[in-house]
PDB file of C-alpha atoms in Angstrom:
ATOM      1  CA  UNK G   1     148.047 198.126-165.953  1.00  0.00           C
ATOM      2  CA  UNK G   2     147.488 195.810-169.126  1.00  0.00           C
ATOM      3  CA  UNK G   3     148.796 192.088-169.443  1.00  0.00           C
ATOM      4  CA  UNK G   4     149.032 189.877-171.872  1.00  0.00           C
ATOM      5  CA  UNK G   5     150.579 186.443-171.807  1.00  0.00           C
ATOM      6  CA  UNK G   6     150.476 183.634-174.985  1.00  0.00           C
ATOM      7  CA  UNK G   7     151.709 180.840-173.264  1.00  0.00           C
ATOM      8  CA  UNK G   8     152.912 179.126-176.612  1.00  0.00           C
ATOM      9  CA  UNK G   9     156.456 180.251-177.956  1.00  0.00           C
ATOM     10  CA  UNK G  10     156.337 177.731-180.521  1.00  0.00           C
ATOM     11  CA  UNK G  11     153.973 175.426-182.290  1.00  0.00           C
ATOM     12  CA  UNK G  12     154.594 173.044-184.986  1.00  0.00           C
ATOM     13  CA  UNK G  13     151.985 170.965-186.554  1.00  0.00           C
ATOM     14  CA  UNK G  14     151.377 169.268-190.130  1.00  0.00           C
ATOM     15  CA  UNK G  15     149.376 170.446-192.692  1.00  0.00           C
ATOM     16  CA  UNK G  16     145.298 170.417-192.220  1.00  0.00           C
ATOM     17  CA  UNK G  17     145.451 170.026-188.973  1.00  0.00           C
ATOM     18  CA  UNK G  18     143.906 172.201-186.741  1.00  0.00           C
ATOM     19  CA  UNK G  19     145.686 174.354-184.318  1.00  0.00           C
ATOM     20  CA  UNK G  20     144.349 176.734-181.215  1.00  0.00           C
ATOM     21  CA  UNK G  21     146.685 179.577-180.340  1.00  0.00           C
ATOM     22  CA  UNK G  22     146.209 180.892-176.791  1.00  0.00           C
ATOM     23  CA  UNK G  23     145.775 184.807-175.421  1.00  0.00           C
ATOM     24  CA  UNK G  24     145.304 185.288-171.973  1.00  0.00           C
ATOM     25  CA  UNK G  25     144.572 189.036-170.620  1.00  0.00           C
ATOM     26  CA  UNK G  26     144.430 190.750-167.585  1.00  0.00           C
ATOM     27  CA  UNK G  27     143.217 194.602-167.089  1.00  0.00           C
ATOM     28  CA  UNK G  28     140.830 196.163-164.502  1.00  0.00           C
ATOM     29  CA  UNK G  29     138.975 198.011-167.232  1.00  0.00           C
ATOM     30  CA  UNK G  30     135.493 197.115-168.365  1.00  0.00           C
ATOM     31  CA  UNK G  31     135.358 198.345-171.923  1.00  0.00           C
ATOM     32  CA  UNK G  32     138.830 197.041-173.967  1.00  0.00           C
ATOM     33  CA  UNK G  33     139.498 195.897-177.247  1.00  0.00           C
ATOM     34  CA  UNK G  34     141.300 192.745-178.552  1.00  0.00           C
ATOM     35  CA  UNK G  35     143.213 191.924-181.136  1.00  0.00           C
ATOM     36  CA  UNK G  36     145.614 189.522-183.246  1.00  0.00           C
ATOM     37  CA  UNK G  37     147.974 190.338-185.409  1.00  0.00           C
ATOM     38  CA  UNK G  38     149.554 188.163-187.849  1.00  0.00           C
ATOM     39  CA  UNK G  39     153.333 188.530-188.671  1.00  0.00           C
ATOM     40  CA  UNK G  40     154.778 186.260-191.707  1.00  0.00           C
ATOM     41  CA  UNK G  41     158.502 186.269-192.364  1.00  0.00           C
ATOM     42  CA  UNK G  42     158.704 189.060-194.313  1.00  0.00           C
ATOM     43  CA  UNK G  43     157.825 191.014-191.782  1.00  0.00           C
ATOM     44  CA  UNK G  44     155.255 193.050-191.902  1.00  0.00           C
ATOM     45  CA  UNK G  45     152.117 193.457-189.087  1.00  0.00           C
ATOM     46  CA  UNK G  46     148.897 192.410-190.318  1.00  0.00           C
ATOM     47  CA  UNK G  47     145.465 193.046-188.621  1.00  0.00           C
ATOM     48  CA  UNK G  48     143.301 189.556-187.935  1.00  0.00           C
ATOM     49  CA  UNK G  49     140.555 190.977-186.090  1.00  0.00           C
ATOM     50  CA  UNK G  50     138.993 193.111-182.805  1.00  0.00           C
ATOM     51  CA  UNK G  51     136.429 192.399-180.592  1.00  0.00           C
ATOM     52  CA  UNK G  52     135.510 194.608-177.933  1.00  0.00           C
ATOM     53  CA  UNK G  53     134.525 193.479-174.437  1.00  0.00           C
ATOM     54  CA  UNK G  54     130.943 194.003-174.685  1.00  0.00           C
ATOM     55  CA  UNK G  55     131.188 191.646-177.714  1.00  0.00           C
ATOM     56  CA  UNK G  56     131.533 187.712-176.750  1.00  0.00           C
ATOM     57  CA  UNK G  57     130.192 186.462-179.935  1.00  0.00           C
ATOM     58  CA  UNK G  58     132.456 184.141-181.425  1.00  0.00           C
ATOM     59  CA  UNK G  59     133.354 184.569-185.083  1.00  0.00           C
ATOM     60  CA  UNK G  60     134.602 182.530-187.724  1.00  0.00           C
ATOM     61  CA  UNK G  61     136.449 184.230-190.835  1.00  0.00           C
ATOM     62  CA  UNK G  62     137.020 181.296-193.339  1.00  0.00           C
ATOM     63  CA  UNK G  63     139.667 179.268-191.858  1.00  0.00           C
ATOM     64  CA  UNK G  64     139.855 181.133-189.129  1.00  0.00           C
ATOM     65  CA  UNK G  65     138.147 181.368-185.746  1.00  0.00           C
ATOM     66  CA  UNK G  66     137.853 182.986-182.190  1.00  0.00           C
ATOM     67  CA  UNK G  67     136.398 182.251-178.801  1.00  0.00           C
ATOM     68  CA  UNK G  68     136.471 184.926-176.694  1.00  0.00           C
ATOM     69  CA  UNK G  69     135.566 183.905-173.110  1.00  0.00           C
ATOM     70  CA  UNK G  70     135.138 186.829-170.320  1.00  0.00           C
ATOM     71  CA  UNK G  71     134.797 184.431-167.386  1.00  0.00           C
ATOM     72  CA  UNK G  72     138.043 183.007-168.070  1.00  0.00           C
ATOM     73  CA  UNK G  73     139.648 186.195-169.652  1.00  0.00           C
ATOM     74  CA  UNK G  74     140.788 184.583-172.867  1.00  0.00           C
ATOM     75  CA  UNK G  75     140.782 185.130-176.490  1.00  0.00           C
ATOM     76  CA  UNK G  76     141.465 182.015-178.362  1.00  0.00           C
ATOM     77  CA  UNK G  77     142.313 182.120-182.197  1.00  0.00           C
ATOM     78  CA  UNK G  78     141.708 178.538-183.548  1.00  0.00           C
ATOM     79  CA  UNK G  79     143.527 177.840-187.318  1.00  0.00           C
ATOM     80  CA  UNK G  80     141.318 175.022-188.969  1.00  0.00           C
ATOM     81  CA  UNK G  81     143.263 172.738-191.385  1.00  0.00           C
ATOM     82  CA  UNK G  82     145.922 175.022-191.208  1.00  0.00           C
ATOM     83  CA  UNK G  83     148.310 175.666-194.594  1.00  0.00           C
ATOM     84  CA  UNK G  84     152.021 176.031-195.491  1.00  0.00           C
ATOM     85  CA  UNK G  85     151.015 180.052-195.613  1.00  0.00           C
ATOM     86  CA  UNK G  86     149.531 179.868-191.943  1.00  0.00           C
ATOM     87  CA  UNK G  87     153.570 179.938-190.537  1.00  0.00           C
ATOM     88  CA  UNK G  88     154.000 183.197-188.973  1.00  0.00           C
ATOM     89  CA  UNK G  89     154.363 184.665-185.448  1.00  0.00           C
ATOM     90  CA  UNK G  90     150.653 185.665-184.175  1.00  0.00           C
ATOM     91  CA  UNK G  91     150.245 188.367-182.007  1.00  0.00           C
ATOM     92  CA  UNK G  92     147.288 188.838-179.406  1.00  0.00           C
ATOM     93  CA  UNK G  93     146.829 192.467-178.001  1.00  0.00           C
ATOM     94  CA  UNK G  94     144.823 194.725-175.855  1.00  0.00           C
ATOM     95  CA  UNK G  95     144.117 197.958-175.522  1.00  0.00           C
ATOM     96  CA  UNK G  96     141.515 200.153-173.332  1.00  0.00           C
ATOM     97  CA  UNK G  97     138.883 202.438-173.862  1.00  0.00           C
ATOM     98  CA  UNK G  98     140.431 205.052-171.633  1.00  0.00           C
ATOM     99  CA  UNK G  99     143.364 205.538-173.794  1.00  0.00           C
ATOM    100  CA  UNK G 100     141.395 206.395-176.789  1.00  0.00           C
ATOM    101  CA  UNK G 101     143.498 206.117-179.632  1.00  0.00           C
ATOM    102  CA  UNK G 102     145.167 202.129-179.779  1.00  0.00           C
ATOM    103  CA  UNK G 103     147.744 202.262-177.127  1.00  0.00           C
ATOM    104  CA  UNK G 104     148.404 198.158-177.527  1.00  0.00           C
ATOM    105  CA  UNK G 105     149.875 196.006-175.015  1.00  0.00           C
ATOM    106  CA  UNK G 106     150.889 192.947-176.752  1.00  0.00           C
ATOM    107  CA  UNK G 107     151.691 189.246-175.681  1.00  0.00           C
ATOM    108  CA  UNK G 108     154.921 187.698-176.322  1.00  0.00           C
ATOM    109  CA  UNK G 109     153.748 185.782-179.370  1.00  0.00           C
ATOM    110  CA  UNK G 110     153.726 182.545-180.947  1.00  0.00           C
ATOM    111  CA  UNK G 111     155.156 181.258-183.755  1.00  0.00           C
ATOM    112  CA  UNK G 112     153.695 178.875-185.648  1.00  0.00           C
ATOM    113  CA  UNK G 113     155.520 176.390-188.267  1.00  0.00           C
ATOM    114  CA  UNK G 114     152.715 175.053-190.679  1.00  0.00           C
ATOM    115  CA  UNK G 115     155.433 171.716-191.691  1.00  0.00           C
ATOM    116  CA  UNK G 116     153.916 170.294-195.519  1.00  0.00           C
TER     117      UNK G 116
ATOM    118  CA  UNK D   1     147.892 203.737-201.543  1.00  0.00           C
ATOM    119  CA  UNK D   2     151.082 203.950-199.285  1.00  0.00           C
ATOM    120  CA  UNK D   3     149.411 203.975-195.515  1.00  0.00           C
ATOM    121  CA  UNK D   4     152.255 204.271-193.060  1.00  0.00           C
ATOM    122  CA  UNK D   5     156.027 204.324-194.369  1.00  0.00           C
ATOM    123  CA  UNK D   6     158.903 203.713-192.711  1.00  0.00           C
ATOM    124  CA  UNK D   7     162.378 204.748-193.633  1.00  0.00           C
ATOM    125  CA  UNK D   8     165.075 203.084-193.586  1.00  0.00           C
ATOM    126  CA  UNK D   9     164.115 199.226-193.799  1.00  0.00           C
ATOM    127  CA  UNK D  10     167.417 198.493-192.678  1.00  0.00           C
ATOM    128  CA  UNK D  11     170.415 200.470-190.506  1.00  0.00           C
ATOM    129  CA  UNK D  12     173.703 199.751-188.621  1.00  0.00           C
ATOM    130  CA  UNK D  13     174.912 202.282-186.265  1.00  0.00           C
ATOM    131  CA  UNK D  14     177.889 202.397-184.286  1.00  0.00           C
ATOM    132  CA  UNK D  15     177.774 202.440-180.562  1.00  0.00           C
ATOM    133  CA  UNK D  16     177.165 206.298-179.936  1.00  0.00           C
ATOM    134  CA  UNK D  17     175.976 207.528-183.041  1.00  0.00           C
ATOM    135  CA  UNK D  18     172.775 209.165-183.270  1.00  0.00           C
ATOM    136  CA  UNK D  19     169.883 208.180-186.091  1.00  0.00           C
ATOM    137  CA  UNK D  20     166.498 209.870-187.111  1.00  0.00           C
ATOM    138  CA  UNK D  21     163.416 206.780-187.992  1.00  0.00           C
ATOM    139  CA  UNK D  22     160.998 208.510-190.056  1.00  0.00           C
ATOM    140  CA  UNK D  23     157.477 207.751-189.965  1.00  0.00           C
ATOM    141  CA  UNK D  24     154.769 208.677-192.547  1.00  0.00           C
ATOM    142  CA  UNK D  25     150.848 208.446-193.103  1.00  0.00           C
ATOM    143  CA  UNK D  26     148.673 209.617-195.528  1.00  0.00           C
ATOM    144  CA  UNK D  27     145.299 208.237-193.746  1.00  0.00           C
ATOM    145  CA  UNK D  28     145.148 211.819-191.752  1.00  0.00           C
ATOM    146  CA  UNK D  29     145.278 209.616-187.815  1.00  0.00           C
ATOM    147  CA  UNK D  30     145.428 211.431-185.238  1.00  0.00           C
ATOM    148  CA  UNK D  31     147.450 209.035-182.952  1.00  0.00           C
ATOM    149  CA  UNK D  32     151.142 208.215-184.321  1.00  0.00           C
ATOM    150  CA  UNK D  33     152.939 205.116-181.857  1.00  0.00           C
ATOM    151  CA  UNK D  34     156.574 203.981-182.310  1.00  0.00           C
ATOM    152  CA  UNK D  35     157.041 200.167-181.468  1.00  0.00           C
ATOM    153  CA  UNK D  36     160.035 198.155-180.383  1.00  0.00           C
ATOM    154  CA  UNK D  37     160.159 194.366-181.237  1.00  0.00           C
ATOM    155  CA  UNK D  38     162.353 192.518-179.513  1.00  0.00           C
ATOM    156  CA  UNK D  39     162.263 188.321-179.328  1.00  0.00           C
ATOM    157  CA  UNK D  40     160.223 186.603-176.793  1.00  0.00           C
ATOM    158  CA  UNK D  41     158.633 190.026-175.948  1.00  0.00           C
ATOM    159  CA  UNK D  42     156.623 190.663-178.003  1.00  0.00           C
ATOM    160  CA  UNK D  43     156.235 194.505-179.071  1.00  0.00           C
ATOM    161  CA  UNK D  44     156.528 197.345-176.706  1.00  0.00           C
ATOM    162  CA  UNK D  45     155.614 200.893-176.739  1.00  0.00           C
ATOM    163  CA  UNK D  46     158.327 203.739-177.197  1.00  0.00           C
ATOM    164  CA  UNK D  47     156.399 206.911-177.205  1.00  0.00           C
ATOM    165  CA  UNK D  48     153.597 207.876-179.132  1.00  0.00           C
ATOM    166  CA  UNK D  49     151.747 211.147-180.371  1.00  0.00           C
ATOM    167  CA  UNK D  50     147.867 211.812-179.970  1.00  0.00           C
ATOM    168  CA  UNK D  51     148.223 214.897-182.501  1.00  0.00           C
ATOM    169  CA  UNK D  52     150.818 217.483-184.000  1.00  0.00           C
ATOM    170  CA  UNK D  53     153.107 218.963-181.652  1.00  0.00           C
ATOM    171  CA  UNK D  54     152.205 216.216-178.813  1.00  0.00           C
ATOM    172  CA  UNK D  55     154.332 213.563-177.835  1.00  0.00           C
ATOM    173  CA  UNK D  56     154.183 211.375-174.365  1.00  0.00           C
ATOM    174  CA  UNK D  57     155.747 208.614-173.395  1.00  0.00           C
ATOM    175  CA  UNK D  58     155.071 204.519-173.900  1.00  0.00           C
ATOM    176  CA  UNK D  59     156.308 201.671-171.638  1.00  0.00           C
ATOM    177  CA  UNK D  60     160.322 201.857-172.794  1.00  0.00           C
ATOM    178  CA  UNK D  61     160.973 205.818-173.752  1.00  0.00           C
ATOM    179  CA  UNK D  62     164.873 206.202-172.173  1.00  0.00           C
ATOM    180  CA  UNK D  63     167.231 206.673-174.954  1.00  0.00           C
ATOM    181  CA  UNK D  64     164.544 207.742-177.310  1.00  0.00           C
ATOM    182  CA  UNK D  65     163.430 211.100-178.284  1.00  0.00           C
ATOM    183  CA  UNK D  66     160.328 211.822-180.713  1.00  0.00           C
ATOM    184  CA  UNK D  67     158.647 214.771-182.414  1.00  0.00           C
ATOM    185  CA  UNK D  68     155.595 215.282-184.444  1.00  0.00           C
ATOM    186  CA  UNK D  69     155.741 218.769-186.264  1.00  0.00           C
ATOM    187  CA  UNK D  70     153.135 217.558-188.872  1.00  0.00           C
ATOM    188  CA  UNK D  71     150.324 215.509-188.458  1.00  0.00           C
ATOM    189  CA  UNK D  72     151.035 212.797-190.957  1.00  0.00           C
ATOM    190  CA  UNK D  73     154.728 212.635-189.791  1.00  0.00           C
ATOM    191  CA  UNK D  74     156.398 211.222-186.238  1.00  0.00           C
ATOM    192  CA  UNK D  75     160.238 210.600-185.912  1.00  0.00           C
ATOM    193  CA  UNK D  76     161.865 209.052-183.229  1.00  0.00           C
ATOM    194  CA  UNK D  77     165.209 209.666-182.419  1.00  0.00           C
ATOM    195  CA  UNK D  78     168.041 207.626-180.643  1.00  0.00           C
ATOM    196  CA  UNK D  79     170.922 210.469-179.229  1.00  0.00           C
ATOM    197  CA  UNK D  80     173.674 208.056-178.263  1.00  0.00           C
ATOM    198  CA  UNK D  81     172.756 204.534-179.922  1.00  0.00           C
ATOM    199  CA  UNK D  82     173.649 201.857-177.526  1.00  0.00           C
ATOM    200  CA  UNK D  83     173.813 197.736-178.262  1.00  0.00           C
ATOM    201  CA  UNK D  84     170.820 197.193-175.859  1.00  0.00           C
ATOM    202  CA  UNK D  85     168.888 199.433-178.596  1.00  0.00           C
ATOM    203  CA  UNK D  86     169.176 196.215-181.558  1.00  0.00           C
ATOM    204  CA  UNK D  87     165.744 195.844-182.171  1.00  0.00           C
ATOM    205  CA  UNK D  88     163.048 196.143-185.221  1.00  0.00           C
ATOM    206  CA  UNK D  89     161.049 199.497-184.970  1.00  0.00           C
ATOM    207  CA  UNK D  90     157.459 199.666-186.128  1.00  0.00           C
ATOM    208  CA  UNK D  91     155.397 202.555-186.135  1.00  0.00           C
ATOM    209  CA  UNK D  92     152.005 202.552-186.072  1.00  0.00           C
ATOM    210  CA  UNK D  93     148.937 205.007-186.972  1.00  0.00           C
ATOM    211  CA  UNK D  94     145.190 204.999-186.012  1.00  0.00           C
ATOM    212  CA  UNK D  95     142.514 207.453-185.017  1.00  0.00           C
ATOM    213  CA  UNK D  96     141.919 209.075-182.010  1.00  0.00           C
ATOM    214  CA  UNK D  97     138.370 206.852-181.099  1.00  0.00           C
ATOM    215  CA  UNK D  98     138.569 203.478-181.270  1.00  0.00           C
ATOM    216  CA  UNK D  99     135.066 202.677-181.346  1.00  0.00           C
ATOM    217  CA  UNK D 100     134.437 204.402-184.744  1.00  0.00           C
ATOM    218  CA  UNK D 101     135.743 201.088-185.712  1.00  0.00           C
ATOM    219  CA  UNK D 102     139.519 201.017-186.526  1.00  0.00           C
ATOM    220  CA  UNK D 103     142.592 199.653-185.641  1.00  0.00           C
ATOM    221  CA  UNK D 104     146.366 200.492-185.847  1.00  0.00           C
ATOM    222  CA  UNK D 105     148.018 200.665-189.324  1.00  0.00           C
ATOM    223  CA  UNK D 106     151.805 199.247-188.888  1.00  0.00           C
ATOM    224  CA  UNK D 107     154.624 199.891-191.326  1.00  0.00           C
ATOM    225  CA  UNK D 108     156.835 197.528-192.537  1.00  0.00           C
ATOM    226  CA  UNK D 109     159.729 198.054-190.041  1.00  0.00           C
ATOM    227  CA  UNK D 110     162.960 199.146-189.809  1.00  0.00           C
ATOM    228  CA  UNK D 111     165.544 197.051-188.289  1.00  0.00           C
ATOM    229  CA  UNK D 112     168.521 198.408-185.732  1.00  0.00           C
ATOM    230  CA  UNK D 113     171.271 196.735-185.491  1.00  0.00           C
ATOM    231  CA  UNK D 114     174.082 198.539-183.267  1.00  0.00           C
ATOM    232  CA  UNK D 115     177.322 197.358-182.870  1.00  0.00           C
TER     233      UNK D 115
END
């Protein structure tokens, strides 16, 4: 079976500050896939990025980065001078290679308040 | 450009009715998933659908029934609504092999609200 946990319920920080959202995962499978979703208020699910486990390149997207660290099973999506817009819940997930398909096991999520 | 479609947005059921979530996508996926979202647990999966006329079930499929007659559609079904069934619903599309590079398409939602 698939875990994963995002320690953080809730972060609040001040505008252009950096934050670092944690993902932790557990599975006993060698080939998975990672993602994070972003959810704003309005609702909606909206696809950040994947990286599969053969994959531990980080990569930065703008404002955004990830560090994804097999030794220590994490997945790390850092916010750099983060923005009003930012606030949303973010979503880390999993899924397998076995399943085919995207079977995702999500974490609990965090919500983050960007604060002007 | 519609992707996957959800309907209704919004719903309030009495305690024992039943209600029909329809789910639609025009990206011809293989794989249809139906999501629950419920706070501080992130989302979990109901049952999901790896091609017309399949259906099998997620991590949370009691109380819920689903069918996929056509590809592009998947509804999920709640029998005898129940409080404990207050949730958002999302479903979700993607294709069969993950490698080729794709992830899950979400909807917008539909939230449950039974009373």
């Amino acid at each position: 079976a698939q875990k994963v946990t995002q320690a953080q319920t809730e972060i609040s920080v001040v505008e252009k500050e950096d934050v670092t959202l944690d993902c932790v995962y557990e599975t006993r499978d060698t080939t998975y896939y990672l993602f994070w979703y972003k959810q704003p208020p309005s609702g909606e699910l909206v696809f950040l990025i994947r990286r599969n486990s053969f994959d531990e390149q980080n990569e930065i997207s703008g404002r955004y980065s990830w560090n994804f660290q097999k030794s220590t099973s994490s997945f790390n999506f850092t916010i750099t001078a983060s923005q009003v817009v930012d606030s949303a819940v973010y979503f880390c997930a999993l899924t397998v290679a076995e399943t085919s398909g995207s079977r995702l096991t999500f974490g609990e999520g965090t919500q983050l308040t960007v604060n002007p | 450009n519609a992707g996957v479609t959800q309907t209704p947005k919004f719903r309030v059921l009495k305690t024992g009715q039943s209600m029909t979530l329809l789910c639609a996508q025009d990206m011809n996926h293989e794989y249809m998933y139906w999501y629950r979202q419920d706070p501080g647990m992130g989302l979990r999966l109901i049952h999901y659908s790896v091609g017309e006329g399949t259906t099998a079930k997620g991590e949370v499929p009691d109380g819920y029934n689903v069918s996929r007659l056509k590809k592009q559609n998947f509804l999920l079904g709640l029998e005898s609504a129940a409080p404990s069934q207050t949730s958002v619903y999302f479903c979700a599309s993607s294709f069969w092999l993950i490698r080729a590079g794709t992830e899950a398409f979400f909807g917008q939602g539909t939230r449950l609200t039974v009373v």
